[in-house]
Short mmCIF file of C-alpha atoms and ligand atoms in Angstrom, two decimals:
data_model
loop_
_atom_site.label_atom_id
_atom_site.label_comp_id
_atom_site.label_asym_id
_atom_site.label_seq_id
_atom_site.Cartn_x
_atom_site.Cartn_y
_atom_site.Cartn_z
CA MET A 1132 -20.24 11.25 -10.86
CA VAL A 1133 -19.03 9.76 -7.56
CA PRO A 1134 -21.96 8.60 -5.41
CA ASP A 1135 -22.50 10.34 -2.10
CA LYS A 1136 -24.40 7.49 -0.48
CA ILE A 1137 -22.75 5.82 2.51
CA ALA A 1138 -22.14 2.07 2.06
CA ILE A 1139 -21.82 -0.28 5.01
CA VAL A 1140 -18.85 -2.67 4.77
CA ASP A 1141 -18.71 -5.81 6.93
CA ALA A 1142 -15.51 -5.41 8.93
CA GLU A 1143 -13.79 -6.00 12.25
CA PRO A 1144 -14.00 -4.82 14.96
CA TYR A 1145 -17.33 -3.44 13.65
CA ALA A 1146 -18.97 -2.35 10.40
CA PHE A 1147 -17.19 0.37 8.44
CA GLU A 1148 -19.26 3.24 7.03
CA LEU A 1149 -17.70 3.85 3.63
CA TRP A 1150 -18.30 7.27 2.19
CA PRO A 1151 -17.26 6.70 -1.45
CA SER A 1152 -16.84 10.34 -2.47
CA HIS A 1153 -14.41 10.85 0.43
CA ALA A 1154 -12.59 7.53 0.19
CA ALA A 1155 -9.35 6.63 -1.64
CA LEU A 1156 -7.96 3.23 -2.52
CA VAL A 1157 -4.27 3.37 -1.58
CA ILE A 1158 -2.22 0.55 -3.09
CA ILE A 1159 1.12 0.34 -1.33
CA ASP A 1160 4.32 -0.66 -3.13
CA MET A 1161 3.06 -3.44 -5.43
CA GLN A 1162 6.44 -3.18 -7.16
CA ARG A 1163 8.58 -5.74 -8.94
CA ASP A 1164 11.29 -5.14 -6.31
CA PHE A 1165 8.99 -6.64 -3.66
CA LEU A 1166 7.00 -9.20 -5.67
CA GLU A 1167 9.36 -10.63 -8.26
CA PRO A 1168 12.55 -12.66 -7.86
CA GLY A 1169 15.74 -10.59 -7.76
CA GLY A 1170 14.33 -7.48 -6.15
CA PHE A 1171 14.77 -5.77 -2.80
CA GLY A 1172 12.40 -8.17 -1.01
CA GLU A 1173 14.31 -11.24 -2.07
CA MET A 1174 17.62 -9.43 -1.43
CA LEU A 1175 16.58 -9.17 2.21
CA GLY A 1176 16.25 -12.97 2.28
CA ASN A 1177 12.50 -13.22 1.76
CA ASP A 1178 10.36 -15.72 -0.18
CA VAL A 1179 8.45 -13.58 -2.70
CA SER A 1180 5.83 -16.27 -3.35
CA GLN A 1181 4.33 -15.36 0.03
CA VAL A 1182 3.29 -11.89 -1.13
CA ARG A 1183 2.13 -12.79 -4.64
CA ARG A 1184 -1.20 -14.12 -3.35
CA ALA A 1185 -2.31 -10.49 -2.83
CA ILE A 1186 -2.06 -9.71 -6.57
CA GLU A 1187 -5.37 -11.17 -7.79
CA PRO A 1188 -7.58 -9.75 -4.98
CA ASN A 1189 -5.97 -6.35 -5.58
CA ARG A 1190 -6.63 -6.65 -9.30
CA MET A 1191 -10.32 -7.30 -8.69
CA LEU A 1192 -10.67 -4.55 -6.08
CA LEU A 1193 -8.88 -2.06 -8.33
CA ALA A 1194 -11.24 -2.92 -11.21
CA ALA A 1195 -14.31 -2.40 -8.99
CA TRP A 1196 -12.93 0.85 -7.58
CA ARG A 1197 -12.18 2.15 -11.09
CA ALA A 1198 -15.63 1.09 -12.35
CA ALA A 1199 -17.22 3.07 -9.51
CA GLY A 1200 -15.16 6.14 -10.48
CA LEU A 1201 -13.53 6.48 -7.06
CA PHE A 1202 -10.15 7.99 -6.17
CA ILE A 1203 -7.01 5.82 -6.40
CA ILE A 1204 -3.44 6.38 -5.25
CA HIS A 1205 -0.50 4.08 -5.95
CA THR A 1206 2.76 4.25 -4.01
CA ARG A 1207 6.29 3.06 -4.73
CA GLU A 1208 9.12 2.79 -2.24
CA GLY A 1209 12.40 3.91 -3.73
CA HIS A 1210 15.14 6.46 -3.99
CA ARG A 1211 16.70 9.07 -6.22
CA PRO A 1212 19.38 7.73 -8.58
CA ASP A 1213 21.92 9.92 -6.76
CA LEU A 1214 20.86 8.29 -3.44
CA ALA A 1215 20.62 11.72 -1.80
CA ASP A 1216 17.35 10.71 -0.09
CA LEU A 1217 18.64 7.35 1.14
CA PRO A 1218 19.51 7.38 4.84
CA PRO A 1219 22.93 5.76 5.32
CA SER A 1220 21.32 3.61 8.01
CA LYS A 1221 18.88 2.16 5.44
CA ARG A 1222 21.62 1.56 2.88
CA VAL A 1223 23.72 -0.65 5.15
CA ARG A 1224 20.86 -2.35 7.05
CA GLY A 1225 20.92 -6.14 6.72
CA ARG A 1226 24.67 -6.39 6.07
CA GLY A 1227 23.90 -8.10 2.75
CA SER A 1228 26.28 -8.39 -0.18
CA LYS A 1229 24.06 -6.00 -2.17
CA HIS A 1230 22.59 -2.68 -1.13
CA ILE A 1231 19.91 -0.28 -2.34
CA GLY A 1232 21.30 1.41 -5.45
CA ASP A 1233 23.45 -1.55 -6.48
CA GLU A 1234 22.86 -3.27 -9.81
CA GLY A 1235 20.32 -6.11 -9.58
CA PRO A 1236 18.57 -8.34 -12.15
CA MET A 1237 15.94 -5.63 -12.77
CA GLY A 1238 18.22 -2.61 -12.75
CA ARG A 1239 19.49 -0.69 -9.73
CA ILE A 1240 17.71 -1.97 -6.65
CA LEU A 1241 14.88 0.26 -5.36
CA ILE A 1242 15.89 3.20 -7.57
CA ARG A 1243 13.28 5.35 -9.29
CA GLY A 1244 13.12 4.81 -13.04
CA GLU A 1245 14.50 1.27 -12.87
CA LYS A 1246 12.39 -1.70 -13.98
CA GLY A 1247 12.40 -3.35 -10.56
CA HIS A 1248 11.14 -0.19 -8.89
CA ASP A 1249 8.04 0.02 -11.06
CA ILE A 1250 4.60 -1.35 -10.29
CA ILE A 1251 3.82 -4.89 -11.46
CA PRO A 1252 1.95 -5.06 -14.80
CA GLU A 1253 -1.15 -6.65 -13.20
CA LEU A 1254 -1.80 -3.50 -11.15
CA TYR A 1255 -0.25 -0.85 -13.37
CA PRO A 1256 -1.63 2.65 -12.72
CA ALA A 1257 -4.08 3.98 -15.29
CA LYS A 1258 -3.57 7.41 -16.83
CA GLY A 1259 -4.48 10.09 -14.28
CA GLU A 1260 -4.05 7.91 -11.18
CA PRO A 1261 -1.47 9.56 -8.91
CA VAL A 1262 1.69 7.63 -8.04
CA ILE A 1263 3.46 8.66 -4.84
CA ASP A 1264 7.19 7.98 -4.75
CA LYS A 1265 8.17 7.55 -1.12
CA PRO A 1266 11.66 7.13 0.34
CA GLY A 1267 10.37 5.66 3.60
CA LYS A 1268 8.03 2.95 4.72
CA GLY A 1269 5.05 5.25 5.33
CA ALA A 1270 3.28 6.99 2.42
CA PHE A 1271 3.14 10.32 4.28
CA HIS A 1272 6.80 10.76 5.20
CA ALA A 1273 8.60 13.12 2.77
CA THR A 1274 5.83 12.96 0.12
CA ASP A 1275 2.90 15.05 -1.11
CA MET A 1276 0.38 12.46 0.09
CA SER A 1277 -1.35 14.81 2.58
CA THR A 1278 -1.67 17.57 0.00
CA ILE A 1279 -3.21 15.27 -2.61
CA LEU A 1280 -5.70 13.78 -0.14
CA GLN A 1281 -6.68 17.23 1.11
CA TYR A 1282 -7.27 18.61 -2.40
CA HIS A 1283 -9.57 15.67 -3.20
CA GLY A 1284 -11.55 15.83 0.04
CA ILE A 1285 -10.42 12.36 1.11
CA ARG A 1286 -11.02 11.31 4.73
CA GLN A 1287 -11.10 7.52 4.44
CA LEU A 1288 -8.41 5.19 3.08
CA VAL A 1289 -8.78 1.61 1.90
CA VAL A 1290 -5.16 0.48 2.24
CA THR A 1291 -3.78 -2.54 0.36
CA GLY A 1292 -0.37 -3.77 -0.81
CA VAL A 1293 2.89 -4.99 0.66
CA THR A 1294 4.11 -5.68 3.19
CA THR A 1295 1.41 -5.94 5.83
CA GLU A 1296 3.62 -5.30 8.84
CA VAL A 1297 6.02 -2.82 7.25
CA CYS A 1298 4.76 -0.30 4.66
CA VAL A 1299 1.04 -1.03 5.05
CA ASN A 1300 1.11 -0.80 8.84
CA THR A 1301 3.37 2.27 8.82
CA THR A 1302 1.05 4.04 6.38
CA VAL A 1303 -2.07 3.11 8.35
CA ARG A 1304 -0.48 4.44 11.55
CA GLU A 1305 0.63 7.66 9.86
CA ALA A 1306 -2.87 8.10 8.40
CA ASN A 1307 -4.60 7.34 11.69
CA ASP A 1308 -2.62 10.04 13.48
CA ARG A 1309 -3.63 12.49 10.73
CA GLY A 1310 -7.33 11.81 11.28
CA PHE A 1311 -8.07 9.36 8.45
CA ASP A 1312 -10.19 6.23 8.93
CA CYS A 1313 -8.38 3.22 7.44
CA LEU A 1314 -9.94 0.01 6.18
CA VAL A 1315 -7.61 -2.89 5.32
CA PRO A 1316 -8.84 -5.85 3.19
CA GLU A 1317 -6.83 -8.78 4.53
CA ASP A 1318 -6.55 -10.70 1.24
CA CYS A 1319 -5.19 -7.57 -0.51
CA VAL A 1320 -2.18 -7.19 1.83
CA GLY A 1321 0.77 -9.54 1.93
CA SER A 1322 3.69 -10.39 4.16
CA TYR A 1323 6.71 -12.63 3.62
CA PHE A 1324 5.91 -14.08 7.07
CA PRO A 1325 2.51 -15.71 7.84
CA GLU A 1326 2.84 -14.83 11.53
CA PHE A 1327 3.44 -11.15 10.71
CA GLN A 1328 0.46 -11.15 8.32
CA LYS A 1329 -1.76 -12.19 11.21
CA ALA A 1330 -0.12 -9.94 13.80
CA GLY A 1331 -0.07 -6.97 11.42
CA LEU A 1332 -3.82 -7.23 10.89
CA ASP A 1333 -4.57 -8.01 14.54
CA MET A 1334 -2.70 -4.88 15.63
CA ILE A 1335 -4.84 -2.68 13.38
CA LYS A 1336 -8.24 -3.94 14.54
CA ALA A 1337 -7.46 -4.63 18.24
CA GLN A 1338 -8.65 -2.42 21.09
CA GLY A 1339 -11.81 -1.35 19.27
CA GLY A 1340 -9.95 -0.58 16.03
CA ILE A 1341 -6.98 1.26 17.50
CA PHE A 1342 -5.57 1.98 14.00
CA GLY A 1343 -8.54 1.04 11.82
CA TRP A 1344 -10.74 -1.75 10.45
CA VAL A 1345 -10.00 -5.10 8.77
CA THR A 1346 -12.23 -6.62 6.10
CA ASN A 1347 -11.81 -8.58 2.84
CA SER A 1348 -11.95 -7.59 -0.82
CA ALA A 1349 -15.35 -9.23 -1.43
CA HIS A 1350 -16.98 -7.04 1.23
CA VAL A 1351 -15.45 -3.86 -0.22
CA ILE A 1352 -16.35 -4.80 -3.80
CA LYS A 1353 -19.92 -5.53 -2.74
CA ALA A 1354 -20.22 -2.18 -0.96
CA VAL A 1355 -18.73 -0.21 -3.85
CA GLY A 1356 -20.89 -2.04 -6.39
CA ARG A 1357 -24.05 -1.18 -4.50
CA ASN A 1358 -23.64 2.53 -5.19
N1 TIU B 1220 10.89 -5.58 3.93
C1 TIU B 1220 9.59 -5.40 4.00
O1 TIU B 1220 8.85 -6.20 4.56
N2 TIU B 1220 9.03 -4.30 3.40
C2 TIU B 1220 9.67 -3.21 2.88
O2 TIU B 1220 10.89 -3.08 2.95
N3 TIU B 1220 8.90 -2.28 2.23
C3 TIU B 1220 7.50 -2.37 2.13
O3 TIU B 1220 6.85 -2.97 2.96
N4 TIU B 1220 6.95 -1.80 1.07
#
């Protein structure tokens, strides 16, 4: 039974009132293609070691969230094997030697069903936890995210994953415009660029929490454990 008691989470710019029965943990794109050598992230010229530091805090938060019996959603960025949902602009962006859909060390890059597209073993979805396959950076664009959240009475999102300034920020902005309150634990999000990690979090919590709140995993785990 999910508790109905509100839990106060230390956060910036001010405390977040977490309502567990109406809150979802949304783990964005913790996929091999972004976190392991040879994937899409590295193909774009990035150092994957920068984002791997988010794995352990996510693992602990996910365990606490599961233990409390709360709602969890995982997302994966990727495309149909026939590439019909891949905008030509996205395919050629970067002018690299390899593109989305080309053969990489973990199968076709960013293609659904390939090894590299799947979620890393440390954070693998449990049976019954929905996985949203998204072709864009935001979790709402061209997915059934809104429908799933509505059916489960979710109004608050704890958003984690990679990368802070791209898919996490895009999802938080999409969610904010749809009326969701978003809380982002800073140690559970990762960027290939330290300066974007900071700016991505600053942009969320600035101006009185223009897009949402920023906290850390310990504060969320403490709040969830109290229920
Ligand atoms: N390149 C980059 O920073 N991110 C992405 O392409 N996708 C996600 O953030 N998931």
